Amino acid sequence: MSQLIMTAEVRLREVGGGFVNCRALLDTCATANFITEGMAKRLKAWIKPCEFRIDVIDNIRTAAKGITEITFYSVHGQFNKKLTCLVIPRIAESIPNELFPRESIKLPSNIRLADPQFHVPRQIDLLIGSGATLSLFSIGQLKLSHDKCDLYVQKTLIGWVIVGEIPNKIQSKGESCQLANFFNRVALVSSAKREKIVNDNDACETHYKLNTTRNKEGRYIVRLPFKTARPQLGNSRIIAMRRFHALMRKLKGNQMWAIEYKKVMQEYIDTGHMTLLNSETENGYYLPHHAVIKDSLTTKVRVVFDASAKGEMGLSLNDLLLTDPVIQDKIFEHLVRIRLCKYMITADIEKMYRQILIDERDRCYQKILWLHQNEIRTFELNTVTFGVSSSSFLAIRTLKQLAEDEGNKFPIGAEVLKNNLYVDDLLTGADTLNEILDIRNESIALLKLGGFKIRKWASNHPQAVEFMDEKMSDIEFLKNDTIEKKTLGVFWNATSDEFSYAVQKGDMSSKITKRNILSSVAKIFDPLGL
């Protein structure tokens, strides 16, 4: 079989200002971006030394000796994208592994290929990982399949790319289990799955742009992205009532939990995030809710709303909503990128979801049962709600929209909102104090325009959070050199500027088995693979 993987010709900017042509592999399965040592040296890129082990398949391993940041540009236009890349000796053998019979396929004359020489075996200088690759996909796909041929042409922001395979009479050189062949296999993902991801992402984005507004205070008002125009769920009040009585029995058994739970619900009412309904209607959806006990300095009891509970028609609210696309970098990329900076600064947005309003027309799908004057009454939740499948997309997309709408006033803050947030956690840095202060001040001012408040600022530069209100900074963390702050699931000590992991010692009195060893290892959250 002659195989094609998605490749593209791009331009990379040298440190001196010129451009270098580069051949890139678009990989929908890789969890990181990679660049060859040779290309990094040619760009004169600054490489931060590090050592990461990269496992591939059948114990095949390679190692990254450094991290660098590059920006690639389309050869067809002005589009560009910044990437954080691991630097490795070699990405793959020549791709394709043999000359592809280009004359056997008929390509439309009006499309601009991302890689005009896609059929000629050549080396790969850059591998673009799954997150960045999916962000390049545009609406548009052509099927060239016929007989045993399985070829597709996919439109991207940097041109059309080709993927698939056709049978040929040329004797293959044979397969060997190495990095190149692994990339050959994993890149040939299901076209149907890829098309569904692109279509769902586009539908979410279109829905957001058409239905999002702002009120006079600057807060954003969004609508739930339903798959159908008139969603019907049937009676959901019965299951919500049953779950409510179960919750009351649980709280009755622990007075402290009951006090904390009622305090949280009263805060919803006092802030206007939840409203009592004077009359009840059958339409809409009731969200059951329950308590999650969390060991936290700020919240001991968290209220969780269950939008996956089925109504009488066997459907839940989450079943009827579009699946939210991933529009932020992965934890791995955030943690790797921050090590490029001399100084690090972190914070989080207070009650991020609840600062975004739900359109009044959709609030009937966020009804809950709660007590009012010792009677069970129906309330509506007025904000984006944790537990609803679309909430993550709506919240994160709103922050990006705020950066677009107000970014001209605070360009540094806008860049932070677009690239340095993981859900509500900010993790960024710079090489000078002035840059850190600009990031902090512009982020605070920009978020305020959208009704958001950012707090718990912490940094390994002692002056970065100096003179801040104690409510704004993580004061206990800053005053104690031994306390470690949890950021993106990893512990960070600002004094030593080191990441660490919390590992609990297992019960050595019980019999040690493979099962409990694996169980203990699985409890270690290790996004960097250290």
mmCIF file of N, CA and C in Angstrom, residues 147-219:
data_model
loop_
_atom_site.group_PDB
_atom_site.id
_atom_site.type_symbol
_atom_site.label_atom_id
_atom_site.label_comp_id
_atom_site.label_asym_id
_atom_site.label_seq_id
_atom_site.Cartn_x
_atom_site.Cartn_y
_atom_site.Cartn_z
ATOM 1 N N ASP A 147 -12.838 2.193 -5.501
ATOM 2 C CA ASP A 147 -12.376 0.809 -5.385
ATOM 3 C C ASP A 147 -11.681 0.612 -4.039
ATOM 4 N N LYS A 148 -10.412 0.201 -4.042
ATOM 5 C CA LYS A 148 -9.682 -0.018 -2.798
ATOM 6 C C LYS A 148 -8.924 1.230 -2.337
ATOM 7 N N CYS A 149 -9.067 2.310 -3.082
ATOM 8 C CA CYS A 149 -8.419 3.560 -2.726
ATOM 9 C C CYS A 149 -9.184 4.228 -1.586
ATOM 10 N N ASP A 150 -8.478 4.747 -0.608
ATOM 11 C CA ASP A 150 -9.105 5.382 0.552
ATOM 12 C C ASP A 150 -8.382 6.697 0.826
ATOM 13 N N LEU A 151 -8.704 7.730 0.034
ATOM 14 C CA LEU A 151 -7.997 9.001 0.113
ATOM 15 C C LEU A 151 -8.966 10.141 0.409
ATOM 16 N N TYR A 152 -8.496 11.099 1.224
ATOM 17 C CA TYR A 152 -9.293 12.279 1.551
ATOM 18 C C TYR A 152 -8.410 13.518 1.447
ATOM 19 N N VAL A 153 -9.015 14.620 1.032
ATOM 20 C CA VAL A 153 -8.343 15.914 1.019
ATOM 21 C C VAL A 153 -9.074 16.809 2.013
ATOM 22 N N GLN A 154 -8.361 17.287 3.021
ATOM 23 C CA GLN A 154 -8.961 18.067 4.108
ATOM 24 C C GLN A 154 -8.472 19.523 4.039
ATOM 25 N N LYS A 155 -9.409 20.451 4.169
ATOM 26 C CA LYS A 155 -9.052 21.868 4.152
ATOM 27 C C LYS A 155 -8.541 22.301 5.525
ATOM 28 N N THR A 156 -7.455 23.074 5.544
ATOM 29 C CA THR A 156 -6.918 23.630 6.789
ATOM 30 C C THR A 156 -6.601 25.109 6.566
ATOM 31 N N LEU A 157 -6.241 25.791 7.634
ATOM 32 C CA LEU A 157 -5.903 27.210 7.556
ATOM 33 C C LEU A 157 -4.602 27.470 6.821
ATOM 34 N N ILE A 158 -3.818 26.412 6.566
ATOM 35 C CA ILE A 158 -2.546 26.588 5.852
ATOM 36 C C ILE A 158 -2.578 25.895 4.485
ATOM 37 N N GLY A 159 -3.768 25.517 4.025
ATOM 38 C CA GLY A 159 -3.906 24.857 2.735
ATOM 39 C C GLY A 159 -4.552 23.483 2.873
ATOM 40 N N TRP A 160 -4.766 22.805 1.759
ATOM 41 C CA TRP A 160 -5.394 21.474 1.758
ATOM 42 C C TRP A 160 -4.339 20.397 1.994
ATOM 43 N N VAL A 161 -4.657 19.425 2.828
ATOM 44 C CA VAL A 161 -3.740 18.320 3.098
ATOM 45 C C VAL A 161 -4.376 17.009 2.659
ATOM 46 N N ILE A 162 -3.551 16.040 2.335
ATOM 47 C CA ILE A 162 -4.021 14.755 1.813
ATOM 48 C C ILE A 162 -3.653 13.651 2.789
ATOM 49 N N VAL A 163 -4.592 12.722 3.004
ATOM 50 C CA VAL A 163 -4.336 11.600 3.896
ATOM 51 C C VAL A 163 -5.034 10.363 3.334
ATOM 52 N N GLY A 164 -4.424 9.211 3.497
ATOM 53 C CA GLY A 164 -5.048 7.966 3.061
ATOM 54 C C GLY A 164 -4.054 7.021 2.422
ATOM 55 N N GLU A 165 -4.584 6.054 1.675
ATOM 56 C CA GLU A 165 -3.705 5.055 1.061
ATOM 57 C C GLU A 165 -4.354 4.483 -0.187
ATOM 58 N N ILE A 166 -3.524 3.981 -1.098
ATOM 59 C CA ILE A 166 -4.019 3.276 -2.282
ATOM 60 C C ILE A 166 -3.128 2.054 -2.500
ATOM 61 N N PRO A 167 -3.706 0.986 -3.085
ATOM 62 C CA PRO A 167 -2.875 -0.190 -3.373
ATOM 63 C C PRO A 167 -1.976 0.092 -4.572
ATOM 64 N N ASN A 168 -0.808 -0.508 -4.589
ATOM 65 C CA ASN A 168 0.054 -0.365 -5.760
ATOM 66 C C ASN A 168 0.787 -1.674 -6.021
ATOM 67 N N LYS A 169 1.434 -1.721 -7.113
ATOM 68 C CA LYS A 169 2.141 -2.941 -7.514
ATOM 69 C C LYS A 169 3.626 -2.876 -7.145
ATOM 70 N N ILE A 170 4.015 -1.747 -6.561
ATOM 71 C CA ILE A 170 5.420 -1.603 -6.186
ATOM 72 C C ILE A 170 5.685 -2.375 -4.909
ATOM 73 N N GLN A 171 6.737 -3.124 -4.884
ATOM 74 C CA GLN A 171 7.082 -3.905 -3.696
ATOM 75 C C GLN A 171 7.511 -2.966 -2.577
ATOM 76 N N SER A 172 6.852 -3.057 -1.446
ATOM 77 C CA SER A 172 7.213 -2.212 -0.306
ATOM 78 C C SER A 172 8.574 -2.605 0.239
ATOM 79 N N LYS A 173 9.241 -1.637 0.829
ATOM 80 C CA LYS A 173 10.561 -1.886 1.400
ATOM 81 C C LYS A 173 10.486 -2.655 2.715
ATOM 82 N N GLY A 174 9.263 -2.859 3.203
ATOM 83 C CA GLY A 174 9.117 -3.607 4.454
ATOM 84 C C GLY A 174 8.970 -2.687 5.628
ATOM 85 N N GLU A 175 8.284 -3.173 6.659
ATOM 86 C CA GLU A 175 8.007 -2.381 7.847
ATOM 87 C C GLU A 175 9.003 -2.712 8.950
ATOM 88 N N SER A 176 9.401 -1.698 9.682
ATOM 89 C CA SER A 176 10.213 -1.905 10.878
ATOM 90 C C SER A 176 9.605 -1.076 11.990
ATOM 91 N N CYS A 177 9.661 -1.591 13.205
ATOM 92 C CA CYS A 177 9.011 -0.935 14.337
ATOM 93 C C CYS A 177 9.886 0.196 14.851
ATOM 94 N N GLN A 178 9.719 1.392 14.283
ATOM 95 C CA GLN A 178 10.491 2.534 14.713
ATOM 96 C C GLN A 178 9.583 3.755 14.715
ATOM 97 N N LEU A 179 10.123 4.888 15.135
ATOM 98 C CA LEU A 179 9.315 6.069 15.332
ATOM 99 C C LEU A 179 8.571 6.475 14.066
ATOM 100 N N ALA A 180 9.246 6.392 12.917
ATOM 101 C CA ALA A 180 8.612 6.823 11.679
ATOM 102 C C ALA A 180 7.374 6.000 11.383
ATOM 103 N N ASN A 181 7.470 4.674 11.514
ATOM 104 C CA ASN A 181 6.335 3.824 11.206
ATOM 105 C C ASN A 181 5.217 3.990 12.215
ATOM 106 N N PHE A 182 5.581 4.289 13.455
ATOM 107 C CA PHE A 182 4.549 4.564 14.454
ATOM 108 C C PHE A 182 3.743 5.785 14.039
ATOM 109 N N PHE A 183 4.442 6.849 13.616
ATOM 110 C CA PHE A 183 3.730 8.048 13.198
ATOM 111 C C PHE A 183 2.884 7.777 11.958
ATOM 112 N N ASN A 184 3.376 6.909 11.071
ATOM 113 C CA ASN A 184 2.582 6.547 9.903
ATOM 114 C C ASN A 184 1.241 5.962 10.315
ATOM 115 N N ARG A 185 1.274 5.076 11.328
ATOM 116 C CA ARG A 185 0.039 4.394 11.730
ATOM 117 C C ARG A 185 -0.919 5.321 12.461
ATOM 118 N N VAL A 186 -0.388 6.052 13.442
ATOM 119 C CA VAL A 186 -1.294 6.843 14.274
ATOM 120 C C VAL A 186 -1.885 8.027 13.521
ATOM 121 N N ALA A 187 -1.202 8.515 12.480
ATOM 122 C CA ALA A 187 -1.722 9.676 11.767
ATOM 123 C C ALA A 187 -2.922 9.328 10.897
ATOM 124 N N LEU A 188 -3.075 8.063 10.532
ATOM 125 C CA LEU A 188 -4.191 7.652 9.678
ATOM 126 C C LEU A 188 -5.439 7.385 10.527
ATOM 127 N N VAL A 189 -5.967 8.419 11.145
ATOM 128 C CA VAL A 189 -7.149 8.282 11.995
ATOM 129 C C VAL A 189 -8.389 8.235 11.119
ATOM 130 N N SER A 190 -9.484 7.823 11.735
ATOM 131 C CA SER A 190 -10.749 7.717 11.016
ATOM 132 C C SER A 190 -11.189 9.069 10.466
ATOM 133 N N SER A 191 -11.439 9.128 9.154
ATOM 134 C CA SER A 191 -11.895 10.381 8.549
ATOM 135 C C SER A 191 -13.271 10.769 9.063
ATOM 136 N N ALA A 192 -14.110 9.772 9.300
ATOM 137 C CA ALA A 192 -15.455 10.064 9.807
ATOM 138 C C ALA A 192 -15.387 10.702 11.187
ATOM 139 N N LYS A 193 -14.520 10.173 12.040
ATOM 140 C CA LYS A 193 -14.367 10.742 13.395
ATOM 141 C C LYS A 193 -13.834 12.157 13.314
ATOM 142 N N ARG A 194 -12.846 12.373 12.436
ATOM 143 C CA ARG A 194 -12.269 13.699 12.296
ATOM 144 C C ARG A 194 -13.306 14.694 11.795
ATOM 145 N N GLU A 195 -14.135 14.251 10.833
ATOM 146 C CA GLU A 195 -15.159 15.130 10.279
ATOM 147 C C GLU A 195 -16.190 15.507 11.334
ATOM 148 N N LYS A 196 -16.560 14.546 12.215
ATOM 149 C CA LYS A 196 -17.529 14.828 13.272
ATOM 150 C C LYS A 196 -16.976 15.853 14.256
ATOM 151 N N ILE A 197 -15.698 15.715 14.616
ATOM 152 C CA ILE A 197 -15.081 16.673 15.531
ATOM 153 C C ILE A 197 -15.130 18.072 14.938
ATOM 154 N N VAL A 198 -14.753 18.177 13.658
ATOM 155 C CA VAL A 198 -14.721 19.478 13.000
ATOM 156 C C VAL A 198 -16.120 20.081 12.933
ATOM 157 N N ASN A 199 -17.129 19.264 12.555
ATOM 158 C CA ASN A 199 -18.492 19.762 12.423
ATOM 159 C C ASN A 199 -19.060 20.214 13.761
ATOM 160 N N ASP A 200 -18.837 19.419 14.828
ATOM 161 C CA ASP A 200 -19.332 19.791 16.153
ATOM 162 C C ASP A 200 -18.656 21.068 16.649
ATOM 163 N N ASN A 201 -17.350 21.153 16.424
ATOM 164 C CA ASN A 201 -16.631 22.352 16.846
ATOM 165 C C ASN A 201 -17.163 23.578 16.126
ATOM 166 N N ASP A 202 -17.407 23.442 14.837
ATOM 167 C CA ASP A 202 -17.900 24.557 14.044
ATOM 168 C C ASP A 202 -19.304 24.955 14.486
ATOM 169 N N ALA A 203 -20.145 23.956 14.807
ATOM 170 C CA ALA A 203 -21.504 24.249 15.252
ATOM 171 C C ALA A 203 -21.491 25.004 16.576
ATOM 172 N N CYS A 204 -20.622 24.589 17.514
ATOM 173 C CA CYS A 204 -20.498 25.288 18.795
ATOM 174 C C CYS A 204 -20.044 26.730 18.581
ATOM 175 N N GLU A 205 -19.054 26.905 17.737
ATOM 176 C CA GLU A 205 -18.512 28.237 17.484
ATOM 177 C C GLU A 205 -19.550 29.142 16.824
ATOM 178 N N THR A 206 -20.258 28.600 15.834
ATOM 179 C CA THR A 206 -21.287 29.384 15.149
ATOM 180 C C THR A 206 -22.396 29.768 16.117
ATOM 181 N N HIS A 207 -22.840 28.817 16.927
ATOM 182 C CA HIS A 207 -23.891 29.084 17.903
ATOM 183 C C HIS A 207 -23.456 30.189 18.864
ATOM 184 N N TYR A 208 -22.221 30.132 19.321
ATOM 185 C CA TYR A 208 -21.739 31.134 20.272
ATOM 186 C C TYR A 208 -21.745 32.526 19.634
ATOM 187 N N LYS A 209 -21.237 32.633 18.434
ATOM 188 C CA LYS A 209 -21.148 33.945 17.785
ATOM 189 C C LYS A 209 -22.525 34.545 17.519
ATOM 190 N N LEU A 210 -23.507 33.708 17.183
ATOM 191 C CA LEU A 210 -24.838 34.204 16.846
ATOM 192 C C LEU A 210 -25.678 34.553 18.066
ATOM 193 N N ASN A 211 -25.366 33.975 19.225
ATOM 194 C CA ASN A 211 -26.272 34.081 20.366
ATOM 195 C C ASN A 211 -25.684 34.736 21.614
ATOM 196 N N THR A 212 -24.491 35.261 21.533
ATOM 197 C CA THR A 212 -23.854 35.849 22.714
ATOM 198 C C THR A 212 -23.975 37.369 22.699
ATOM 199 N N THR A 213 -24.390 37.930 23.833
ATOM 200 C CA THR A 213 -24.533 39.380 23.981
ATOM 201 C C THR A 213 -23.883 39.821 25.295
ATOM 202 N N ARG A 214 -23.879 41.134 25.536
ATOM 203 C CA ARG A 214 -23.379 41.690 26.801
ATOM 204 C C ARG A 214 -24.415 42.645 27.374
ATOM 205 N N ASN A 215 -24.494 42.695 28.708
ATOM 206 C CA ASN A 215 -25.402 43.655 29.321
ATOM 207 C C ASN A 215 -24.666 44.968 29.591
ATOM 208 N N LYS A 216 -25.351 45.946 30.180
ATOM 209 C CA LYS A 216 -24.763 47.275 30.374
ATOM 210 C C LYS A 216 -23.593 47.264 31.359
ATOM 211 N N GLU A 217 -23.513 46.216 32.194
ATOM 212 C CA GLU A 217 -22.398 46.094 33.132
ATOM 213 C C GLU A 217 -21.172 45.451 32.493
ATOM 214 N N GLY A 218 -21.308 44.963 31.277
ATOM 215 C CA GLY A 218 -20.191 44.322 30.590
ATOM 216 C C GLY A 218 -20.188 42.812 30.691
ATOM 217 N N ARG A 219 -21.109 42.244 31.481
ATOM 218 C CA ARG A 219 -21.167 40.781 31.624
ATOM 219 C C ARG A 219 -21.731 40.153 30.351
#
